[in-house]
XYZ file of C-alpha atoms in Angstrom:
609
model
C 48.295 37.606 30.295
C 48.124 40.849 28.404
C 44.777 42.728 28.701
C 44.287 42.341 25.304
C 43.969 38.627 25.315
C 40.806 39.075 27.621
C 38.042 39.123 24.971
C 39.479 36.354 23.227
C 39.561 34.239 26.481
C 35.847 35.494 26.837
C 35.064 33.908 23.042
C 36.915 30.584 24.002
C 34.678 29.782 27.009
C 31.357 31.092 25.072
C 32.093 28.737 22.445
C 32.830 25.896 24.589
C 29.801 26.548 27.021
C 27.628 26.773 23.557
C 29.374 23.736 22.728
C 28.078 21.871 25.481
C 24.784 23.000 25.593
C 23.910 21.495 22.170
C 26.262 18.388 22.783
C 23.774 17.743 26.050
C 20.681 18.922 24.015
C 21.659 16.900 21.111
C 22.417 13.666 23.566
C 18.895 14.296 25.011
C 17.459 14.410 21.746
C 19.221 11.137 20.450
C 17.798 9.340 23.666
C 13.997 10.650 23.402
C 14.240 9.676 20.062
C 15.888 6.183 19.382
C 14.396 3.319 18.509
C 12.931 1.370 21.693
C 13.814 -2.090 22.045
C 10.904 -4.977 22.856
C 10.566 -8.668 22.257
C 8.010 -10.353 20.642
C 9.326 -14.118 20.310
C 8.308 -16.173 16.705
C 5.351 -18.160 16.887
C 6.428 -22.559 16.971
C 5.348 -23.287 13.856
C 7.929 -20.560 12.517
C 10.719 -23.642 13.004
C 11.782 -25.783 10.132
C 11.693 -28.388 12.918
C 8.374 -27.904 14.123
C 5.339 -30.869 13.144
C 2.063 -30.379 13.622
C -0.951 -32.610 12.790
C -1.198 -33.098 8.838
C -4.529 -32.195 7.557
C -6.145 -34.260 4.811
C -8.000 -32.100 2.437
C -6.819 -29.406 4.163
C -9.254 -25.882 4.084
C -10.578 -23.065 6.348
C -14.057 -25.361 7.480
C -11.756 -28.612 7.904
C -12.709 -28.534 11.783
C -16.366 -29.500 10.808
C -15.168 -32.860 9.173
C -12.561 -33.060 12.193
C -13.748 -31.853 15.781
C -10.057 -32.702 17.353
C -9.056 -29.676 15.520
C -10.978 -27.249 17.562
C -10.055 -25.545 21.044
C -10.538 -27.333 23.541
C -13.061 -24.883 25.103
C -15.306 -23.737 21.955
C -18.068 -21.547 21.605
C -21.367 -23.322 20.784
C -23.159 -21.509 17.518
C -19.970 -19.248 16.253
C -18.186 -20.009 13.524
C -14.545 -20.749 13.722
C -11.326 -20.461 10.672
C -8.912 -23.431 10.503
C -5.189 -22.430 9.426
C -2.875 -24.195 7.540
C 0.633 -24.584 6.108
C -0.907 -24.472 2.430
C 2.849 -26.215 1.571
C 2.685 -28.870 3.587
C -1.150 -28.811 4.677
C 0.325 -28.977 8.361
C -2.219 -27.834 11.045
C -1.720 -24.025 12.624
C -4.449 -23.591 14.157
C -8.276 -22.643 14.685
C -9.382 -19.503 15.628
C -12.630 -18.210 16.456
C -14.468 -15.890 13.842
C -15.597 -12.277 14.911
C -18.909 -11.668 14.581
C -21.104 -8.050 13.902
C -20.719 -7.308 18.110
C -17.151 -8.041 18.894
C -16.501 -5.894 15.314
C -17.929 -3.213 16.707
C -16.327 -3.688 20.450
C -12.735 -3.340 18.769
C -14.437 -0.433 16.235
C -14.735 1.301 19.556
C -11.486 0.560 22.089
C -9.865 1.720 18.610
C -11.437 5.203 18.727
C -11.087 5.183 22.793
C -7.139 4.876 21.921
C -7.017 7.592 19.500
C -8.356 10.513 21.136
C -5.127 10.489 22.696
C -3.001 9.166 19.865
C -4.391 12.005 17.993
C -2.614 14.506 20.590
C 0.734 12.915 20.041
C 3.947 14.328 18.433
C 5.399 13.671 15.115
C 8.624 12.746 17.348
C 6.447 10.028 19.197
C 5.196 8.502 15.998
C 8.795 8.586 14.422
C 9.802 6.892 17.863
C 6.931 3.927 17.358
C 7.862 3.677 13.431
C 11.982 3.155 14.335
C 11.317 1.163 16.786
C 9.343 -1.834 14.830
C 12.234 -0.893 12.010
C 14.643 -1.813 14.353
C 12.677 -4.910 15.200
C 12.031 -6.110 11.691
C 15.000 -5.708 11.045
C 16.665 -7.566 13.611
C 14.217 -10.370 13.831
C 13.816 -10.381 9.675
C 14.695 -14.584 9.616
C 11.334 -14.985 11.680
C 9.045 -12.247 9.876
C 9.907 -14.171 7.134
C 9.419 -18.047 8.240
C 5.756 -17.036 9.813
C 4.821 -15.247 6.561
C 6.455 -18.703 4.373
C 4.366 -20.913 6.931
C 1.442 -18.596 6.505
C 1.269 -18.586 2.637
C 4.035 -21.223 1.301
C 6.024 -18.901 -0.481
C 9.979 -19.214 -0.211
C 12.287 -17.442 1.700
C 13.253 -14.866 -0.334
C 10.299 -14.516 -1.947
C 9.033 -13.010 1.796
C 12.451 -10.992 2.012
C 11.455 -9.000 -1.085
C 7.659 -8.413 -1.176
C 7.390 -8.885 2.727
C 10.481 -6.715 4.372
C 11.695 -5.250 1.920
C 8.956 -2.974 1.307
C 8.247 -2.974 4.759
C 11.253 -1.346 5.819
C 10.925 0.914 2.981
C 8.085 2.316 4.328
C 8.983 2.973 7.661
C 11.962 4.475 5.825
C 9.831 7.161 4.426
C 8.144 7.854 7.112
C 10.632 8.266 9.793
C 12.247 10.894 6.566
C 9.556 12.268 5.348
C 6.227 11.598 6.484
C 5.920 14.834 9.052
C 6.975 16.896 6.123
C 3.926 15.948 4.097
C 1.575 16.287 7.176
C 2.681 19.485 8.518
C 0.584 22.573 8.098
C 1.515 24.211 5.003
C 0.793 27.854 3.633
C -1.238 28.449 0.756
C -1.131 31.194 -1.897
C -3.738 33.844 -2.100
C -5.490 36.449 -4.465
C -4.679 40.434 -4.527
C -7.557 40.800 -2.861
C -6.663 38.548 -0.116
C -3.073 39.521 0.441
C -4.083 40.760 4.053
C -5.221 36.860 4.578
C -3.102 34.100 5.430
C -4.409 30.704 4.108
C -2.833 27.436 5.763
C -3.927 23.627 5.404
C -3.871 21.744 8.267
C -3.855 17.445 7.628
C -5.813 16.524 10.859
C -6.464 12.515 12.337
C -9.743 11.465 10.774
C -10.438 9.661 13.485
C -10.436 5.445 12.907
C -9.832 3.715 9.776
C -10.543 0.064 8.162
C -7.746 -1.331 6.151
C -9.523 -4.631 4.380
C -6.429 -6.451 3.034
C -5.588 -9.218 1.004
C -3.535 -12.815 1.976
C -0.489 -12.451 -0.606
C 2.007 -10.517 1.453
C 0.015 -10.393 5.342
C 3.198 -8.972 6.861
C 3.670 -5.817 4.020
C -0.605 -5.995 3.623
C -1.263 -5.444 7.056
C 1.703 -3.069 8.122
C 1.531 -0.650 5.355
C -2.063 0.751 5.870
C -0.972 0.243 9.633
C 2.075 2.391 9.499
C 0.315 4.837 7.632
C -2.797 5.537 9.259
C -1.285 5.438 12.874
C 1.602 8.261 11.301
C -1.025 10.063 10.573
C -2.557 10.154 14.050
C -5.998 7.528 13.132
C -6.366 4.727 15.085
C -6.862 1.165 12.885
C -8.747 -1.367 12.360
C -7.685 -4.275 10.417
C -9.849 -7.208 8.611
C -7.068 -9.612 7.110
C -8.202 -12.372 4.539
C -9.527 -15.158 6.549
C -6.675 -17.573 4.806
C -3.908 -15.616 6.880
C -5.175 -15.113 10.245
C -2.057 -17.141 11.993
C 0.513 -14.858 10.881
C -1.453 -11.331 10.468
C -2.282 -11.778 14.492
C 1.270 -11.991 15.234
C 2.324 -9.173 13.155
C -0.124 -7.363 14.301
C 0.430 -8.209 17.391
C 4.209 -6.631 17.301
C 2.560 -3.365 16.651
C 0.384 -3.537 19.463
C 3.394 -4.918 21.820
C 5.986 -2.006 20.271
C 3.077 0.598 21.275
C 2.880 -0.447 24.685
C 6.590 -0.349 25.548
C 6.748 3.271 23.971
C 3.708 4.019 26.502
C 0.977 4.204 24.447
C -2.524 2.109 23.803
C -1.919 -0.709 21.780
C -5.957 -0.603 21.541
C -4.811 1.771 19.078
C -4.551 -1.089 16.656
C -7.056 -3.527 16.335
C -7.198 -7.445 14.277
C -10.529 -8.655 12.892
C -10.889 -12.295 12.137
C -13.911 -12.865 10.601
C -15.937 -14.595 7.728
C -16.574 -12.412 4.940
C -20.526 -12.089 6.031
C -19.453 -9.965 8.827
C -17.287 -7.723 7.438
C -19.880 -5.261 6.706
C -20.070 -4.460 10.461
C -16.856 -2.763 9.650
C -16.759 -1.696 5.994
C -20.692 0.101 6.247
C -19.960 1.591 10.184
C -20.533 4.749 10.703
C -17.528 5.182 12.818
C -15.175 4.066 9.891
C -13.661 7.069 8.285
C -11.954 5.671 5.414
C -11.200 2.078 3.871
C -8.121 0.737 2.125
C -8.943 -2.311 0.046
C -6.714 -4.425 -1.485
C -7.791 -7.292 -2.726
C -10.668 -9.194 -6.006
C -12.831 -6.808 -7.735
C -15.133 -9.068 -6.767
C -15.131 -7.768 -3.097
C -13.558 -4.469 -3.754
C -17.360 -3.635 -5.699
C -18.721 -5.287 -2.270
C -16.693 -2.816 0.034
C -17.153 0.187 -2.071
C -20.977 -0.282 -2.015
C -20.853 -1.681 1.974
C -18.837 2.150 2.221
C -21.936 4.241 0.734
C -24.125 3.419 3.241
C -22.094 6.407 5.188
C -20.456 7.794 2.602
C -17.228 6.854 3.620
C -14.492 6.914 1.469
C -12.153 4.035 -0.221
C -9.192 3.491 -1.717
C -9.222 0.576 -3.972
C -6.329 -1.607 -5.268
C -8.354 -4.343 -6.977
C -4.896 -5.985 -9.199
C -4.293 -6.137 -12.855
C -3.266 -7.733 -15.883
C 0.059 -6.056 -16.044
C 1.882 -5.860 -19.395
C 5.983 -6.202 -20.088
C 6.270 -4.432 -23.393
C 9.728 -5.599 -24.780
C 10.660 -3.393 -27.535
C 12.121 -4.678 -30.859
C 16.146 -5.049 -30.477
C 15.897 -5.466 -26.654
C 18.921 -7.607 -25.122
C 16.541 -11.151 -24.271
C 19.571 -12.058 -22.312
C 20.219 -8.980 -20.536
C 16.591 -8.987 -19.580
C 15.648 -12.657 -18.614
C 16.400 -13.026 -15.176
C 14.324 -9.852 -14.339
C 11.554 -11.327 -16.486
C 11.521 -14.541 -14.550
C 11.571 -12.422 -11.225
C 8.636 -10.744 -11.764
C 6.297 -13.995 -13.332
C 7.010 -16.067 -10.523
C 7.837 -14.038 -7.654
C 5.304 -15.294 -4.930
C 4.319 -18.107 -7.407
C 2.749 -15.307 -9.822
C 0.543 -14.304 -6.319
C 1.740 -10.363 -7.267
C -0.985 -8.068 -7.846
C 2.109 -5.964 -9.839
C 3.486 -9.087 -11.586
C 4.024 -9.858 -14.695
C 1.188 -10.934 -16.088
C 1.856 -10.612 -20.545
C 5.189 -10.393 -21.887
C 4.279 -8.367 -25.102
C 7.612 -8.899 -27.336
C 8.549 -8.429 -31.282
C 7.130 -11.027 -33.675
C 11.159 -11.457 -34.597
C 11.861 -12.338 -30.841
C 8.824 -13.606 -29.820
C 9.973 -17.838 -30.398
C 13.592 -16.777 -28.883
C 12.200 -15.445 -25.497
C 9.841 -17.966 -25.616
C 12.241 -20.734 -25.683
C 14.512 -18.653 -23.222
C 11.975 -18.564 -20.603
C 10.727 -22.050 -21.284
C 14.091 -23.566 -20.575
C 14.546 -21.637 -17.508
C 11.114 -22.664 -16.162
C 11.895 -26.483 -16.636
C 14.857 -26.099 -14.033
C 12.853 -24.564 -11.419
C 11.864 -26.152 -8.264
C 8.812 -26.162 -6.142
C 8.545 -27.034 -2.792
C 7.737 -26.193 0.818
C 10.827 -23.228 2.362
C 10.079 -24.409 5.637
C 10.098 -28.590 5.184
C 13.416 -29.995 7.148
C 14.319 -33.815 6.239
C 17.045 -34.640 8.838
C 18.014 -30.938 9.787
C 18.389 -30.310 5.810
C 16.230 -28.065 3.649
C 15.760 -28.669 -0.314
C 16.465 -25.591 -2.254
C 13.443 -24.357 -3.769
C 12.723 -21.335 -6.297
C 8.615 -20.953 -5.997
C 6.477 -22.273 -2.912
C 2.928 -23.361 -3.234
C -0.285 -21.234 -3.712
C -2.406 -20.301 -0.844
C -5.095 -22.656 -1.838
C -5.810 -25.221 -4.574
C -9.284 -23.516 -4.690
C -8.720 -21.824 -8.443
C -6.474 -24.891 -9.497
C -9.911 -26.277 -11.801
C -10.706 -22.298 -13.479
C -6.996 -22.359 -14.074
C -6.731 -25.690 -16.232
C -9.852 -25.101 -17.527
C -8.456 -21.676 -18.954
C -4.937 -22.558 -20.019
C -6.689 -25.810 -21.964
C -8.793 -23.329 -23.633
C -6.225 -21.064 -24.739
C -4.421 -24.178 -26.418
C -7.161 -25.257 -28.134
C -7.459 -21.922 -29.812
C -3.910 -21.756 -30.605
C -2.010 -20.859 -28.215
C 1.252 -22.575 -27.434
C 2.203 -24.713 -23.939
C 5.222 -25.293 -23.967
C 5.582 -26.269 -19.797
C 3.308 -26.705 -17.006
C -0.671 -26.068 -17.168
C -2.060 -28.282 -14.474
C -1.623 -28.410 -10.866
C 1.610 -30.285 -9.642
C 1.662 -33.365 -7.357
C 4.622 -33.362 -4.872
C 6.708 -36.506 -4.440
C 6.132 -36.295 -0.751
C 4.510 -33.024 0.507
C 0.714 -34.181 -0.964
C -1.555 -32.104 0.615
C 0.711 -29.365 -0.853
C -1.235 -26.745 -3.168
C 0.946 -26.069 -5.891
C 0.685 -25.515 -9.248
C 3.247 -26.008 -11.814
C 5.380 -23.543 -13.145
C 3.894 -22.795 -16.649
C 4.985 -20.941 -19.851
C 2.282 -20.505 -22.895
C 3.561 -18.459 -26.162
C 1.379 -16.662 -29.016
C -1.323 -15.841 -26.696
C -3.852 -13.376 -28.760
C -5.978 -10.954 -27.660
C -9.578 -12.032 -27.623
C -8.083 -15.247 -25.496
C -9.740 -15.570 -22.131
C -6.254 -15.891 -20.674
C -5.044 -13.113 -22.235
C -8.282 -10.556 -20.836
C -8.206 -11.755 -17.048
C -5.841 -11.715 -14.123
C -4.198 -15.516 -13.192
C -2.572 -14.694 -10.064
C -0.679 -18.172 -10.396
C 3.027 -18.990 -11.624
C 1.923 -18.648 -15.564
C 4.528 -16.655 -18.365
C 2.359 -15.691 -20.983
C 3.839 -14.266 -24.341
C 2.047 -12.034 -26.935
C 3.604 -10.970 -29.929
C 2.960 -7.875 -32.272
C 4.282 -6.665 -35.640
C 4.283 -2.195 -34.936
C 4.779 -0.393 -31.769
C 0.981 0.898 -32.187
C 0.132 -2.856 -31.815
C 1.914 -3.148 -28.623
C 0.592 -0.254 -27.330
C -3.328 -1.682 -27.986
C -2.146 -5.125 -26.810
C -1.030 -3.604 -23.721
C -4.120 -1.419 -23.036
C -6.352 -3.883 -23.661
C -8.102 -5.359 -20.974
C -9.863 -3.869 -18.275
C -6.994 -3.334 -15.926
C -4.490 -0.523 -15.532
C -2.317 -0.893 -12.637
C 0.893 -1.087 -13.558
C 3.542 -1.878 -16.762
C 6.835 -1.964 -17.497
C 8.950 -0.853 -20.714
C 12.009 -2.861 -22.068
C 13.997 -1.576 -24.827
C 17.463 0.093 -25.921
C 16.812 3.649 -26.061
C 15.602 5.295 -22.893
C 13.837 7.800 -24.737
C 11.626 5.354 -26.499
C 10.897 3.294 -23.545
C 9.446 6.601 -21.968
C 7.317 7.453 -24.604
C 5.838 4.204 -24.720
C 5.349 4.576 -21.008
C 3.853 7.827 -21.078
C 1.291 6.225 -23.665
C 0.118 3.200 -21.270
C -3.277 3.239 -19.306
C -1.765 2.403 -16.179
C -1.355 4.183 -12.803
C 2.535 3.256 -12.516
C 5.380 2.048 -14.882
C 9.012 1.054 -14.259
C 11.319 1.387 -17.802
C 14.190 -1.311 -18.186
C 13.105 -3.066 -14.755
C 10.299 -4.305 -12.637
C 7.960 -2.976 -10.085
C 10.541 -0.663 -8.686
C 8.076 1.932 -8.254
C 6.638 0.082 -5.205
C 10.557 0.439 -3.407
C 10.312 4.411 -3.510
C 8.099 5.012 -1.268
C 7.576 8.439 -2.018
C 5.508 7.272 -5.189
C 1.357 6.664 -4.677
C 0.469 3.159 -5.251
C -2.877 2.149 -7.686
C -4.140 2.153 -11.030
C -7.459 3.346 -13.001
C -10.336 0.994 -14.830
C -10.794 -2.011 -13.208
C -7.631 -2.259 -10.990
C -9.470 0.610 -8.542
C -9.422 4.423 -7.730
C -6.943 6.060 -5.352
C -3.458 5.951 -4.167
C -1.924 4.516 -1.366
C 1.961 5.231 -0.746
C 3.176 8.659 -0.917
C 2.668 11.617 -0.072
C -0.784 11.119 -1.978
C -1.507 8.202 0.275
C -0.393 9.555 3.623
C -2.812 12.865 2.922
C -5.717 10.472 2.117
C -6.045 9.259 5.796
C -6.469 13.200 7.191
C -8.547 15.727 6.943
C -7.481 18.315 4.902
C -8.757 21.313 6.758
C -8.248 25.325 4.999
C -7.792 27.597 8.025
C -7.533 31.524 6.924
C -6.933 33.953 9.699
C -6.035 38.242 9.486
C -2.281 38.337 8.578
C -1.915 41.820 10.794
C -5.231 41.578 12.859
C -4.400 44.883 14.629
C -3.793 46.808 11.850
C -6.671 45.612 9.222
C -9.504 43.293 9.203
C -12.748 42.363 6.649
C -15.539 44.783 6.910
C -18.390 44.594 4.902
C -18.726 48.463 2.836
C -22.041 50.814 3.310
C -23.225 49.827 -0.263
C -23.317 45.819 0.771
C -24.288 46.130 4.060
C -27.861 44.769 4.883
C -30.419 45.961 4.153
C -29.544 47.216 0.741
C -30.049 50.581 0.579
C -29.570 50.271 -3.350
C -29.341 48.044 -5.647
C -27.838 50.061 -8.385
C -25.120 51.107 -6.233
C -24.400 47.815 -4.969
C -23.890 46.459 -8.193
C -21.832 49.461 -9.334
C -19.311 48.590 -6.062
C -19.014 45.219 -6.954
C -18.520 45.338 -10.500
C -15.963 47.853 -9.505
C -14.185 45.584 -7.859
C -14.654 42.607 -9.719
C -12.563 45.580 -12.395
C -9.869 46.280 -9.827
C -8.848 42.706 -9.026
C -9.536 40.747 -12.388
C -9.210 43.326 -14.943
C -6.778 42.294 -17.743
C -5.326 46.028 -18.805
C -4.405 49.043 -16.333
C -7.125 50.934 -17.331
C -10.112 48.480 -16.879
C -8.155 48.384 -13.395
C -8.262 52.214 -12.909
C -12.124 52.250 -14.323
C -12.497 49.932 -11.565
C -11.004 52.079 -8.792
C -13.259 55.193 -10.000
C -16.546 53.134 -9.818
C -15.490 51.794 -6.630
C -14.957 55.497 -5.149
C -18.067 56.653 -6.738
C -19.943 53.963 -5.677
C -18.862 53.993 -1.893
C -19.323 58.180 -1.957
C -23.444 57.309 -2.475
């Protein structure tokens, strides 16, 4: 070997010992970080197969009229919630209600958990976050049966508003949710350029997430996701209808945070009547609230919140409008129409809620739609007859408890003109009887000052309103007291957007529907009536910290603050004092050069005195 080849040799093995080092570091890295496995095995009633005792007139008190459906080992004097398959009215179970003391028990082994939590690394969050991705992912079939059994929405239905979004959130986060929540430098003025200013998004400490029973996988794992990311522990008071499925979800967290070796008292379930949840919503060691739910309770909450001034974010639903410009393609457009009226049998806080459309097309669509809703079926996703399982394209409704306000509204509408066309009244299945379900219903020339037309259904109901000029679409569309979110149909982009831009709404998709939910990286909520603040997004992740502004001396040994001779207490004069400031009010805001140099003279002759 020549001498000459020597330093070359010397490169080779540098390279390849560099080489290594990462490929180790890199394997070490890949192993601290992957996603930990951990089994959480589906509830019984998640099985097609599975029976249970039918409940006649099923509802959450039915244990008073029928003892046999209590534990066998009951409390005297507490109150207790009966679940059901609102589908098939099959029994789930009854579980005993939280009251004031046992809210405040799990207020507190919350907070014990988090003073730890708090000290943990973005890279152990990201770990907890992949790890119930990997898990929801791989055990999707059985997220989705509990939440079908749960609520008695289909199958797919629970793929797309229940995992779906759920996995796009953990998406984000894993991507981009440290980004958002690391400390950040801030600008500052001339006059502190020997200042640096940084934000730092601390923990707030524990926070309530009150959430509704339309989605209680997504409801309860979103503000979940987010507020543990964020390094809060959580407390979470589900709707009293969904208490089965919510404590298993939940319960996933809790099991996924123990096998990465952390506190799953990090993450705590209330079950209780709706008179006790002001032991959470007005306690002082709450730090923030996420509602999502009525108005009705979301005013409750919000006022429950004052009491310690604690703040709320409040997703109260809407009345959201489909404006289908003249010219738009009814056939191109139908199927995504249909998707978003009866998508969770209409129980969509973003659904479509008025189809707005062209006088011209208004009878067309309305005939399109109509047809389609005739062929659709309703039934139970989970009801096996010999090992086979009817097809069905909308499940039942959680309850049959609005079933009488929603007749009574629709009948109104048609007696002051509108026009049924399918459906209106609740819908009696040939063999599923306790079933709540309401039939699929479509109602044409709906006007404005219509009851139906001014307040949110929340049921399986396609209701078309027609206008004559775009400004009348735009008015139709604004007017109610909602503003959550719209959508735009039409041929040309660039009109869709300025019709969007011109909606009172906090979110709007153009030629499709409620895609803004799917990116993540969007903040959830509306204005009026449909609440105040975001969830989702950057916007939502920074609303469960403290943003605290830190400024320290950018070259602390060579220059600090130091208060000059003429402001230094006591004032030796006042004259002079105001001559320095002014001075340097001059020097750093002074629009020309030369009120800038008059400012640097007064400043010298002011500090000479």
């Amino acid at each position: 070997m020549a001498l000459d080849d020597g330093p070359l040799l010397l490169y080779a093995l540098s390279a390849c010992f560099a080489a290594g080092i990462w490929l180790v570091f890199n394997r070490y890295q890949s192993v601290k970080n992957r996603a930990v496995p951990f089994n959480w095995p589906a509830p019984d009633g998640a099985d097609p197969q599975w029976s249970s005792i039918i409940i006649t007139n099923p509802n959450l008190e039915a244990h008073l009229s029928n003892p046999d459906l209590l534990p066998p080992v009951h409390i005297p004097n507490r109150r207790y919630i009966t679940c059901y398959d609102p589908a098939t009215s099959l029994y789930l179970g009854t579980f005993l209600a939280d009251d004031a003391f046992v809210i405040g028990e799990k207020i507190g082994m919350a907070g014990r958990a988090q003073l730890s939590w708090k000290q943990s690394s973005f890279a152990d969050r990201k770990r907890v976050v992949r790890s119930l991705l990997k898990w929801l992912v791989d055990n999707k079939e059985a997220c989705a049966r509990v939440a079908c059994r749960d609520t008695g929405k289909t199958m797919i239905d629970a793929a797309l508003g229940e995992i779906l979004t759920s996995c796009s959130k953990m998406d984000w986060l894993i991507s981009h949710g440290e980004r958002y929540l690391r400390p950040e430098r801030r600008s500052s003025t001339l006059m502190l350029k020997y200042k640096r200013s940084e934000l730092h998004y601390e923990p707030l400490g524990v926070v309530a997430a009150v959430v509704s029973w339309n989605y209680p996988l997504h409801n309860a794992w979103s503000p979940i996701l987010a507020s543990i990311f964020a390094g809060n522990g959580v407390v979470v008071k589900c709707s009293e209808k969904v208490i089965w499925s919510t404590s298993w979800f939940i319960g996933a967290i809790r099991e996924c945070l123990s096998v990465c070796g952390f506190d799953p008292d990090l993450v705590q379930l209330v079950c209780c009547w709706p008179e006790e949840a002001d032991a959470l919503t007005a306690s002082p060691h709450i730090k923030h609230i996420t509602f999502i739910g009525s108005e009705e309770v979301g005013r409750k909450v919000a006022i429950a919140a004052t009491t310690h001034l604690t703040p709320v974010t409040l997703e109260l639903g809407g009345k959201d409008p489909s404006v289908v410009l003249p010219g738009t393609d009814l056939q191109k457009w139908i199927s995504t129409w249909m998707r978003g009226i009866f998508q969770n049998s209409g129980q969509n806080c973003i659904g479509l809620e008025r189809l707005i459309v062209h006088s011209s097309q208004h009878d067309e669509l309305l005939e399109m739609i109509t047809e389609r809703t005739k062929n659709l079926r309703l039934g139970s996703a989970l009801h096996s007859t010999d090992g086979f399982i009817a097809p069905v394209d909308c499940g039942s409704m959680v309850s049959n408890d609005r079933f009488d306000e929603l007749e009574r509204t629709i009948n109104e509408a048609v007696e002051d003109g509108a026009q049924l066309t399918v459906g209106g009244t609740r819908w009696k299945h040939a063999y599923l009887e306790g079933g709540a379900y309401f039939g699929a219903t479509v109602i044409g020339d709906v006007h404005q000052g219509m009851e139906i037309a001014q307040k949110e259904l929340f049921a399986p109901i396609a209701l078309l309103m027609k206008y004559d000029e775009l400004e009348d679409a735009i008015e139709l569309a604004n007017g109610t007291r909602y503003g959550l979110g719209a959508s735009v149909f039409g041929p040309d982009q660039e009109e869709c957007l300025k019709i969007a831009k011109r909606l009172e709404c906090g979110m709007v998709s153009v030629n499709d529907f409620a895609v803004f939910y799917l990116n993540q990286d969007l903040p959830f909520g509306g204005l009026k009536a449909s609440g105040y603040g975001r969830f989702a997004g950057p916007e939502g992740l920074r609303s469960l910290t403290n943003p605290k502004a830190i400024v320290v001396d950018r070259w602390p040994f060579l220059f600090q603050t130091s208060i000059p001779p003429p402001l230094d207490y006591p004032i030796r004069s006042l004259a002079n004092s105001w001559e320095f400031v002014g001075g340097l009010i001059q020097l750093i805001h002074g629009d020309t050069m030369r009120t800038r140099l008059q400012g640097i003279v007064q400043l010298i002759k002011a500090g000479r005195r």
